[in-house]
Amino acid sequence: MKVWKFGNDVDTDAIIPGRFLTINDPDELAEHAFEGVRPEFASGVQKGDVVVAGRNFGCGSSREHAPLALLGAGVHIVIARSFARIFYRNAINTGLLPLVCGEADEIEDGNGIEVDTAKGVARSGEKEYVLEPVPSFLQEIVRAGGLVEYAKNLKELPLCTGLE
Amino acid sequence: MGATIVEKIFSSRCRKPVSAGDVVMAPIDRAMIHDITGPLAIEKFREMGGTKVFNPEKIVTLFDHQIPADSIRAAENQVMMRKFAAEQEIFHYDLFEGVCHQVMMEEGMAEPGELVVGADSHTCMYGATGAFATGIGSTDMGFVLKYGALYFRIPDSIRLEVEGRFPYRVGPKDLILSIVGDVGADGATYEALEFTGPTIEAMDMAGRMTCCNMAIEMGAKTGIVPPDATSWEYLQERKEVKPFDLASDPNAHYAEFRHYEVDSLDPQVAMPHNVDNVVPVGDIEGTAIDQVFIGSCTNGRYEDMAAAAEVLGGDAFSRNVRVIVIPASRREYLKTLRAGVIERFVEAGALVEAPCCGPCMGGAFGLLAPGEVSLSTSNRNFRGRQGSAGAEVYLCSPQTAAASAMYGIIIDPREV
Ligand code: SF4
């Protein structure tokens, strides 16, 4: 499990460029993940690797192809100082876990990393990093493994009653 | 404590008082999908066990990103969506009307007080009429197609007050670029931006759309302009609606206030590769450009075309620049055509294409090679957005685009 480190404002065009959006299959999308900005990613990424970034990860377009490309590449966790709103929701919905970490900037590229989601910590380069929990109203969806599974098990639509 | 316009819209939709921070499952008034995000949304709808959409009359499907189909795959996706629309009895606009957001506005698909979602981030544009409109992903959209509802965390609002009169050849795009530069790419994440003040009140719908369109470039959930005579009139030209009052209470709670003056605003340009990397045009004057794009949901309306044509006058575009002009919709195209503006662009050496997203997203045509520089009236200049990751995209107003296209370098439109 290794760290693929990125900077601030990683936009969804960087994660998966517009010309590949006719592809809907995660594995095929993964072949083009970060193609323009980090060409070695697609061939080097291993199952279980973690993407780590600075502020505003996933800004820009609403394309769900972005979290799908990461999932197809075997990345199931993204740790960032903060996330753009639509990407964050898309990630939760598709089963990619977006975790906020105030010290994400300190995590180094290429280092090994272990994420303990139950304890809410990540260990990398001899240090332990605290991860913020996903907001409670989204946890049910995370537990279900995404919005599709959540919806399948929905007995009744909790219209305007709030999810908490 | 009073309520913001956003809190009022959610309260009315939920039929109970709710406020910022509350999480609600709210009913949706309208939902839009297009050729890029639609296929996945339909797939998710089906995976969720969906067979019949919640209400075909509340769903809009159309094609605008890769039209006419530029690959066999795009064509296949479009066939799939056409079939879906037919089987669900959804009125399908196909590729005949134009860019999704412009079509939604001109078809009156976003009314004041409505809750509208689109599987596209610039859905926030419909706040120009006083709707709460926001972009969502395909899985969320699958859920909406099935249930006609979606969970929301009601956002806090930032109140932007704009005063003053625009100087010569400076307009709404320059204003919103300067605001993005000031607020930053994530300065409004999870929040709503409420545009107010005399400058906004005096602004036409085209300008308000330009401003709301770019709310997402600050991370905002939506941009919104409280409805007034201008917005009601715009809607009444399209459908039967009865105006009602909808505005924030004077004692509403805001996360932040920001004040802007436009009296001495210079034309603004966003430099590569971030939308908030904004400088006055004077700072980068002389930068050589290879391609100019005038169009997109941000600046593809008649008003934008006319503003560009006014700068162009009777002159020609530089032979060193490829000028691509794309009106945002069929209606805007016709209006621009009938005003003689299209003819002028063609005479001046531009390529005028039929309404679509064009080079904005780098999906279909007009892609850039490594090392090339584009100046664009669209809303994003991310690395690789319009083609090669080795290309550069600058964003500006239609006036700055036209002036620069005449000289082959970025130039202040007031000097032309
Ligand atoms: S014109 Fe550009 S920003 Fe607008 S909907 Fe099309 S691709 Fe998106």
XYZ file of C-alpha atoms in Angstrom, chain B residues 150-333:
184
model
C -32.389 13.695 -2.770
C -30.726 14.343 0.528
C -29.198 17.761 1.038
C -27.332 19.501 3.750
C -28.816 22.967 3.599
C -25.916 25.314 2.938
C -24.906 28.480 4.712
C -24.988 31.538 2.507
C -22.368 34.100 1.621
C -23.870 37.436 0.648
C -22.088 39.228 -2.161
C -23.095 42.834 -2.591
C -22.119 44.509 -5.827
C -22.279 48.237 -6.426
C -21.440 50.603 -9.228
C -21.708 50.812 -13.017
C -19.556 48.789 -15.340
C -16.982 50.847 -17.234
C -16.768 50.748 -21.017
C -16.297 47.177 -22.338
C -16.222 45.687 -18.855
C -19.068 43.439 -17.767
C -20.450 40.539 -15.728
C -17.691 38.096 -16.738
C -15.038 40.488 -15.475
C -16.982 40.861 -12.252
C -17.341 37.143 -11.640
C -13.696 36.468 -12.535
C -12.616 39.097 -10.023
C -14.911 37.530 -7.414
C -13.488 34.047 -8.078
C -9.992 35.490 -7.741
C -10.964 37.067 -4.446
C -12.940 34.188 -2.891
C -10.644 31.448 -4.207
C -11.293 28.033 -5.763
C -12.555 26.578 -2.484
C -13.581 29.746 -0.669
C -17.287 28.930 -0.847
C -17.240 25.116 -0.578
C -20.565 23.746 0.712
C -22.033 27.256 0.716
C -24.495 29.213 -1.384
C -23.518 32.512 -2.962
C -26.260 35.110 -2.937
C -25.676 37.909 -5.418
C -27.228 41.224 -4.399
C -26.796 44.966 -4.733
C -27.572 47.648 -7.321
C -25.222 46.261 -9.993
C -26.924 42.864 -9.899
C -30.373 44.481 -9.845
C -29.476 46.460 -12.967
C -27.986 43.392 -14.698
C -29.842 41.543 -17.458
C -30.535 37.813 -17.254
C -27.562 36.987 -19.478
C -25.198 38.652 -17.032
C -26.825 37.046 -14.016
C -26.431 33.650 -15.670
C -22.737 34.332 -16.276
C -22.290 35.144 -12.589
C -24.298 32.221 -11.175
C -22.653 29.833 -13.651
C -19.276 30.360 -12.040
C -20.378 29.895 -8.423
C -19.086 26.329 -8.660
C -15.609 27.668 -9.459
C -15.504 28.767 -5.811
C -16.791 25.394 -4.644
C -20.278 26.759 -3.961
C -23.353 24.586 -4.022
C -25.200 27.254 -5.937
C -25.266 30.901 -6.925
C -28.566 32.673 -6.562
C -30.080 36.041 -7.425
C -33.304 36.872 -5.580
C -36.076 37.115 -8.185
C -37.137 40.600 -9.281
C -38.938 42.224 -12.206
C -36.140 41.231 -14.599
C -36.293 37.535 -13.751
C -40.081 37.358 -13.623
C -40.310 39.039 -16.983
C -37.811 36.565 -18.431
C -39.921 33.682 -17.159
C -43.213 35.180 -18.231
C -41.930 35.348 -21.793
C -41.614 31.565 -21.571
C -44.472 30.262 -19.511
C -47.347 31.246 -17.349
C -46.059 32.193 -13.944
C -47.349 34.520 -11.290
C -44.707 36.597 -9.534
C -44.407 36.259 -5.772
C -41.993 37.622 -3.217
C -38.939 35.578 -2.461
C -35.945 37.158 -0.768
C -33.770 36.767 2.270
C -34.998 38.399 5.456
C -33.015 41.448 6.545
C -32.028 39.639 9.744
C -31.060 36.380 8.041
C -27.842 34.753 9.141
C -24.952 34.779 6.676
C -21.650 32.977 6.967
C -19.950 35.931 5.354
C -20.499 39.286 3.631
C -18.415 40.512 0.751
C -18.623 43.826 -1.006
C -17.548 44.638 -4.558
C -17.455 47.832 -6.605
C -17.337 47.727 -10.365
C -16.890 51.448 -11.167
C -13.179 51.069 -11.786
C -13.045 47.346 -12.577
C -10.543 46.405 -15.299
C -11.138 43.527 -17.724
C -10.052 40.379 -15.897
C -8.281 37.242 -17.074
C -7.871 33.892 -15.296
C -4.431 32.502 -16.042
C -3.537 28.824 -16.392
C -4.261 26.453 -14.691
C -6.701 27.621 -12.033
C -9.842 29.671 -12.332
C -8.905 31.730 -9.269
C -5.557 32.721 -10.790
C -7.045 36.057 -11.849
C -5.258 39.256 -12.924
C -6.296 42.464 -14.687
C -5.746 42.045 -18.420
C -3.009 44.685 -18.387
C -0.738 42.364 -16.394
C -0.481 39.826 -19.195
C -1.040 41.949 -22.263
C 0.951 40.707 -25.235
C 0.672 36.988 -24.447
C 0.489 35.207 -27.822
C -2.564 33.002 -28.431
C -3.327 30.228 -30.924
C -7.051 29.763 -30.428
C -9.965 31.840 -29.190
C -13.264 30.303 -28.136
C -16.328 32.507 -27.783
C -19.201 30.454 -26.427
C -20.162 28.009 -23.610
C -22.875 28.140 -20.974
C -20.935 30.983 -19.343
C -20.788 33.353 -22.308
C -22.579 31.896 -25.312
C -25.673 34.087 -25.311
C -26.721 36.753 -27.784
C -25.585 39.492 -25.399
C -22.101 37.969 -25.295
C -21.930 37.605 -29.065
C -23.118 41.178 -29.544
C -20.543 42.459 -27.060
C -17.781 40.614 -28.919
C -19.051 41.907 -32.280
C -19.123 45.474 -30.986
C -15.408 45.245 -30.228
C -14.712 43.610 -33.583
C -16.534 46.347 -35.503
C -15.784 46.097 -39.216
C -12.331 44.572 -38.718
C -11.016 41.049 -39.229
C -9.623 38.477 -36.820
C -5.910 37.741 -36.931
C -4.864 35.044 -39.406
C -2.649 33.610 -36.679
C -5.587 32.709 -34.480
C -8.301 30.105 -34.892
C -11.465 31.801 -33.713
C -14.263 29.387 -32.815
C -17.646 30.942 -32.120
C -20.475 28.793 -30.752
C -23.795 30.255 -29.618
C -25.061 28.384 -26.557
C -28.430 27.413 -27.991
C -30.497 27.320 -31.121
C -32.519 30.305 -29.954
C -29.429 32.342 -29.175
C -27.941 31.282 -32.502
